[in-house]
Short mmCIF file of C-alpha atoms and ligand atoms in Angstrom, two decimals:
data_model
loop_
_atom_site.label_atom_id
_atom_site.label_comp_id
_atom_site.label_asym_id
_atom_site.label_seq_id
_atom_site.Cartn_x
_atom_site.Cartn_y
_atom_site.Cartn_z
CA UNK A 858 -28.55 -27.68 -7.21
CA UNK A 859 -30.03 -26.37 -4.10
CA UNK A 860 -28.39 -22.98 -2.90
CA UNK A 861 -26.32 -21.80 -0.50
CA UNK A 862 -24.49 -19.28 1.16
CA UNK A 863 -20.74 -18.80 2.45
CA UNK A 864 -20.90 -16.38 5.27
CA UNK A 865 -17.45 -15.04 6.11
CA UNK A 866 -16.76 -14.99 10.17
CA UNK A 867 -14.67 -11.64 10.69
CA UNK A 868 -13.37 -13.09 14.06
CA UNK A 869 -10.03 -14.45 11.91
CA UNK A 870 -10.02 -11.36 10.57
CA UNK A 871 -7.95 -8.26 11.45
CA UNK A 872 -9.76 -6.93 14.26
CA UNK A 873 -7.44 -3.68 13.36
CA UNK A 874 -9.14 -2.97 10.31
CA UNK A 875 -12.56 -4.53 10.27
CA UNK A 876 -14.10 -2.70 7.65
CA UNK A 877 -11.47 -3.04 5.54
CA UNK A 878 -11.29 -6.43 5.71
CA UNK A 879 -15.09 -7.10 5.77
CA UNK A 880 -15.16 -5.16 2.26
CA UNK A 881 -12.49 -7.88 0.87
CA UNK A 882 -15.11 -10.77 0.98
CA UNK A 883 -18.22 -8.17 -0.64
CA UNK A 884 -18.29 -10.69 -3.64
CA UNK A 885 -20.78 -11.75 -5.67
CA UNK A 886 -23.21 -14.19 -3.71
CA UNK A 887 -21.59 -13.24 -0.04
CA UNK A 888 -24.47 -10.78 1.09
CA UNK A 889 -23.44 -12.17 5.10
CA UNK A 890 -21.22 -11.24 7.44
CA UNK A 891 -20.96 -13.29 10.57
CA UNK A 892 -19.86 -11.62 13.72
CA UNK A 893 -18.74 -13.17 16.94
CA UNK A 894 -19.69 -11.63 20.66
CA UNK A 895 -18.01 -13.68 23.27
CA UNK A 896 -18.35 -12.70 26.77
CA UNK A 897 -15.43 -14.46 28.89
CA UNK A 898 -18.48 -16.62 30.88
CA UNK A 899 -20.20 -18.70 28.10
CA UNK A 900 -17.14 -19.25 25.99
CA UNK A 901 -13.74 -18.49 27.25
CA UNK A 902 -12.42 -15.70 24.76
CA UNK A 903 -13.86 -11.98 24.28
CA UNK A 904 -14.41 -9.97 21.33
CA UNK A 905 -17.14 -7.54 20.26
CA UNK A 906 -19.55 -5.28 21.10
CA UNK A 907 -22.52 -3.57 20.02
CA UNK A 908 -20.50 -0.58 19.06
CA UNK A 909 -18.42 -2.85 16.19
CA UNK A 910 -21.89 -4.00 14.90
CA UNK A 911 -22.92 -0.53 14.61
CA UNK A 912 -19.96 0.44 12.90
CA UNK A 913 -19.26 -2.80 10.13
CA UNK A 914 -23.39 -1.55 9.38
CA UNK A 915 -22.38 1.38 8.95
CA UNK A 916 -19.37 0.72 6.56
CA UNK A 917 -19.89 -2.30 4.76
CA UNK A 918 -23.58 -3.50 2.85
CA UNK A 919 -23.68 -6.81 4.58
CA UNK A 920 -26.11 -8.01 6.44
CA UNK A 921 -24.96 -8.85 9.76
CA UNK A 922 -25.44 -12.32 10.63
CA UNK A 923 -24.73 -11.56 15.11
CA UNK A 924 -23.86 -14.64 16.83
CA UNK A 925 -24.14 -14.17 20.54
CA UNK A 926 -22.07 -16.93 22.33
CA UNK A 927 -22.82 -14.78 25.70
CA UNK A 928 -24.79 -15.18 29.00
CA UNK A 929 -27.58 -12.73 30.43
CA UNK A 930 -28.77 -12.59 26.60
CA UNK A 931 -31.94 -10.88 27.16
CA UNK A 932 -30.04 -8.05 28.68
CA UNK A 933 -28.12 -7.54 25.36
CA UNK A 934 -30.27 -8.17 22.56
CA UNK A 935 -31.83 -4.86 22.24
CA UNK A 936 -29.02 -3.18 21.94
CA UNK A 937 -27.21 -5.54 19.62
CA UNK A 938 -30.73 -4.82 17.20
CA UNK A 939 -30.10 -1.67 17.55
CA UNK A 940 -26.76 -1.84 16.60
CA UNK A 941 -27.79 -3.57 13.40
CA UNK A 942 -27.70 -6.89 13.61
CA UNK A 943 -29.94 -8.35 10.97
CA UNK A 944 -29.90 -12.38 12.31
CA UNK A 945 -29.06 -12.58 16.09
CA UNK A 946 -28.63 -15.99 17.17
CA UNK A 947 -28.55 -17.04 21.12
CA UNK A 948 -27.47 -20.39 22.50
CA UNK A 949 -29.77 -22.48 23.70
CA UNK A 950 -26.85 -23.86 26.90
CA UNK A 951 -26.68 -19.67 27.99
CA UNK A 952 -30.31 -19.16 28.71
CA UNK A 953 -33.08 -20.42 30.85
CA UNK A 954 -35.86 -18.96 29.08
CA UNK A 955 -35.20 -19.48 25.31
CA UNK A 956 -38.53 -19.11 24.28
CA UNK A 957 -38.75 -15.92 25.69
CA UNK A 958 -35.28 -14.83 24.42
CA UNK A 959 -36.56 -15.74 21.10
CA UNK A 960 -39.44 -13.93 21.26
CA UNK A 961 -37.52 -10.87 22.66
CA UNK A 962 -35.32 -10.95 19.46
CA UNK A 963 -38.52 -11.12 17.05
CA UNK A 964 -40.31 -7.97 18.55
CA UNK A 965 -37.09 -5.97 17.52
CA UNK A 966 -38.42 -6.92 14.04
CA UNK A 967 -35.40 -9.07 13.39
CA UNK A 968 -34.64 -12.41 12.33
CA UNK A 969 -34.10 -15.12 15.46
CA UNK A 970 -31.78 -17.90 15.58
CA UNK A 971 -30.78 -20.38 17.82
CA UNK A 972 -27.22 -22.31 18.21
CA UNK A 973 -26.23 -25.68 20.10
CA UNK A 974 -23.35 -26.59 20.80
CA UNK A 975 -21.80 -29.98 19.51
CA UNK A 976 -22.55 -31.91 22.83
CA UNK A 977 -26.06 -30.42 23.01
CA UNK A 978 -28.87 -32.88 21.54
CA UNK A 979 -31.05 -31.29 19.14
CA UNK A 980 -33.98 -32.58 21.18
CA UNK A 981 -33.70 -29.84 23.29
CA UNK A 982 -34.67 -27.18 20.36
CA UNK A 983 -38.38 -29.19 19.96
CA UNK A 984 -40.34 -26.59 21.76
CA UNK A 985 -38.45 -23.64 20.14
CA UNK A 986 -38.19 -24.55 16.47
CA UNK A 987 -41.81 -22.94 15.13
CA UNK A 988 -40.04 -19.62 17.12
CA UNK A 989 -36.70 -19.38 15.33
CA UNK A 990 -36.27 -18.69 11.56
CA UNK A 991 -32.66 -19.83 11.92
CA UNK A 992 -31.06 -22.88 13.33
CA UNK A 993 -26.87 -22.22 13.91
CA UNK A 994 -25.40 -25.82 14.35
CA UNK A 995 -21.84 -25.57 16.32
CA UNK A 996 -19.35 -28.09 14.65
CA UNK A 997 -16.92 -26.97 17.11
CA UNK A 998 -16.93 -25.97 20.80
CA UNK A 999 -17.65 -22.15 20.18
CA UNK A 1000 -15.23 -19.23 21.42
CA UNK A 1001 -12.04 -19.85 19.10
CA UNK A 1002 -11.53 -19.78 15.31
CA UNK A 1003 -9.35 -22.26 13.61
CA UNK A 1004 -10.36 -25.21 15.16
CA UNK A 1005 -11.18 -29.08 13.72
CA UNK A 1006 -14.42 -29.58 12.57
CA UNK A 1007 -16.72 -32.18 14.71
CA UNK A 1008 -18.12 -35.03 11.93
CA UNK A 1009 -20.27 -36.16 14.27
CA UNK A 1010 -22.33 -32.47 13.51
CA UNK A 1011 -23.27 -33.44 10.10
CA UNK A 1012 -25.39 -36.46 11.83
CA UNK A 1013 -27.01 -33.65 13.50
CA UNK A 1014 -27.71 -31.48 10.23
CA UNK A 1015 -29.50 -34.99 8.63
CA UNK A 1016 -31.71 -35.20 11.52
CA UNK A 1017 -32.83 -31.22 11.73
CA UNK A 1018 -33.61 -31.57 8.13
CA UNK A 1019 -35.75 -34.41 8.38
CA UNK A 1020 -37.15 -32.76 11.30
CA UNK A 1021 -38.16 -29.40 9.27
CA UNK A 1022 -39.42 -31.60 6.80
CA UNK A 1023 -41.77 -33.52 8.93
CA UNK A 1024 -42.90 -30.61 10.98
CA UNK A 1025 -43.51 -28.19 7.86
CA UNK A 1026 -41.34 -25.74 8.93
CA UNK A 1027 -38.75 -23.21 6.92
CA UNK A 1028 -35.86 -22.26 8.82
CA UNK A 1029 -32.60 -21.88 7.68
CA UNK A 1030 -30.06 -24.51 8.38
CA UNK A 1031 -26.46 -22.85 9.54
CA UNK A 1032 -23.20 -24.61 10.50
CA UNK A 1033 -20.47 -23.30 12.25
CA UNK A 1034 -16.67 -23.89 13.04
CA UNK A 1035 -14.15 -25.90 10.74
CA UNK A 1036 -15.71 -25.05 7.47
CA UNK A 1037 -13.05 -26.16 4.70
CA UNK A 1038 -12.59 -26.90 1.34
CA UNK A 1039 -12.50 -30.31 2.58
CA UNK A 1040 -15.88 -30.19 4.89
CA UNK A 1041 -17.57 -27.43 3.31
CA UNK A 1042 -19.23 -30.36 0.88
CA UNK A 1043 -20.17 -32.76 3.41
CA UNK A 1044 -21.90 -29.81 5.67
CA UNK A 1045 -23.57 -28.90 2.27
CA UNK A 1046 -24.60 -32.52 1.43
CA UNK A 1047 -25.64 -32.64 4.99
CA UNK A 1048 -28.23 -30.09 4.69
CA UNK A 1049 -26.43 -27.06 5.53
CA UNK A 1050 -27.45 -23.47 3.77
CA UNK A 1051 -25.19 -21.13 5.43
CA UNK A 1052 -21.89 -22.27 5.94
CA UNK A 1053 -19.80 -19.81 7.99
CA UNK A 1054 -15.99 -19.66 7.46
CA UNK A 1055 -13.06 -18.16 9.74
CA UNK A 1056 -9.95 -19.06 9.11
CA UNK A 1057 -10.46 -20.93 5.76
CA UNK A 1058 -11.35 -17.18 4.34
CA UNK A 1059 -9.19 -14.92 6.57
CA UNK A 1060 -6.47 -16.92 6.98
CA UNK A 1061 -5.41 -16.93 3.60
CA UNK A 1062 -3.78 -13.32 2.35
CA UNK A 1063 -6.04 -13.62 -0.86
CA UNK A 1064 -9.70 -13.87 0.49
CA UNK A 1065 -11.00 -13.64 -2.65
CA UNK A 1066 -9.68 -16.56 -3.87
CA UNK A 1067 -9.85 -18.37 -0.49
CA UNK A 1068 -13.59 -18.23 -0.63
CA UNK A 1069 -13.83 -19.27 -4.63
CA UNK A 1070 -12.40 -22.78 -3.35
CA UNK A 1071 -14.77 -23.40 -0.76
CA UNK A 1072 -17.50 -22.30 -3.78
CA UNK A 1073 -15.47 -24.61 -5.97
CA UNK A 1074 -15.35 -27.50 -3.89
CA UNK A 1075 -18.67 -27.71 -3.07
CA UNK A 1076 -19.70 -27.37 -6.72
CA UNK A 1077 -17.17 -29.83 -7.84
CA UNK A 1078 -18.41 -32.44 -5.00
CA UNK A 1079 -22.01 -31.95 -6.78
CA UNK A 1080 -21.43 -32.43 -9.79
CA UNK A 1081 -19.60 -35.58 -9.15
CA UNK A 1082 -22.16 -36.82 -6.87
CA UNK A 1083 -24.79 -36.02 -10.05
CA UNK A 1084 -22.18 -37.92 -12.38
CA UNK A 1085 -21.98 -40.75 -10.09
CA UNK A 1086 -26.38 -40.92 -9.23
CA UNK A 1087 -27.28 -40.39 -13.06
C1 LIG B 541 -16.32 -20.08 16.88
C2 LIG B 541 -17.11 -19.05 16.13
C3 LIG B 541 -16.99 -19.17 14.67
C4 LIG B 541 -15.60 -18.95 14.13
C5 LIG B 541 -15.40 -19.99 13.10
O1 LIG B 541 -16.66 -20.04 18.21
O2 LIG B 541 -18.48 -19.10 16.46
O3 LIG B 541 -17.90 -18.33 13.97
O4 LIG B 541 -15.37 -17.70 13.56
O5 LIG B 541 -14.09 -20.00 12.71
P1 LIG B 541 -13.48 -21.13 11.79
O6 LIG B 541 -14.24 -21.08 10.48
O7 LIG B 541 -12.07 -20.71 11.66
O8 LIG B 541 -13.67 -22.44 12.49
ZN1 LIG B 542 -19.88 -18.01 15.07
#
């Protein structure tokens, strides 16, 4: 079965006690944490800065998996590397010069990613994709958490695979926004290799268990889909 990885999204979290709550989802197999900077411009909700970055690195093991849903990017991503983010991933809709945002991000020594947002057409990543060792697919409209995942996404993941494929390339495959235990499997099947997850993980008062059923269901969806195929 090939692997993957549930990366918790603290923005349902507590933003009270961050740490604290980050430290609930340190399980075996969750070595991610993905944080949310929203600037009021590109998506219309705020929440973190580099200062919360540099403290969940500080307090927690993860690795911090940044995801920058801001404008004026190039401004920012030194100090969010500084700050310890370990992925940052820009949008491709908040800046005019991706390919040198990219590059920007990779001479902090970090790993660069790149997001679109659902109405975006992957097209536009063509030029980029030998620059990015991560590829964040939106299956909602980015700035809340909670919100109904876009089916029309997984489309999307087929096509980037087959793309990678093609082209010889080895980025990782991210999706983003309405993970479930109900879409978790198809984003999987899909293509998916990090699958981040809000609300299905911190809106439940027992995270542990929360994320164990989006673990489960995927699992369970494989094995029937092996049961069914052999
Ligand atoms: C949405 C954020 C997501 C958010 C996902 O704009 O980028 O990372 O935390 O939350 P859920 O999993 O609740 O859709
Ligand atoms: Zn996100």
């Amino acid at each position: 079965m090939r692997s993957y990885k549930i990366v918790p999204s603290i923005l349902s979290a507590d933003h009270g006690k961050l740490v604290e709550e980050a430290l609930q989802v340190h399980l075996p197999g969750i070595d991610h944490l993905h944080v949310d900077i929203m600037d009021g411009h590109f998506v219309p909700n705020l929440t973190f800065g580099p200062q919360v970055v540099a403290s969940l690195k500080q307090h927690t093991p993860f690795r911090l998996d940044v995801h920058l849903m801001i404008e004026a990017v190039d401004d920012y991503i030194p100090q969010f590397a500084a700050a310890g983010a370990d992925i940052l991933t820009i949008h491709q809709e908040a800046t005019p010069h991706l390919h040198r945002s990219l590059h920007l991000i990779r001479e902090q020594g970090i790993k660069a990613g790149v997001s679109l947002n659902p109405a975006t057409p992957l097209e536009t990543l063509h030029w980029v994709l030998t620059e990015v060792d991560l590829v964040l697919i939106m299956s909602v409209d980015p700035g809340f958490g909670g919100q109904k995942f876009i089916r029309a996404t997984l489309e999307k993941i087929r096509r980037l695979v087959q793309w990678r494929k093609e082209r010889r390339l080895k980025f990782i495959i991210e999706v983003d926004g309405g993970i479930t235990e109900q879409t978790a499997p198809l984003a999987y099947e899909a293509g998916a290799e990090y699958l981040v997850a809000g609300n299905a993980v911190f809106g439940h008062p027992d995270r542990v268990a929360a994320v164990h059923r989006i673990q489960r269901a995927i699992d369970e969806h494989q094995a029937r889909r092996r049961t069914i195929i052999t």
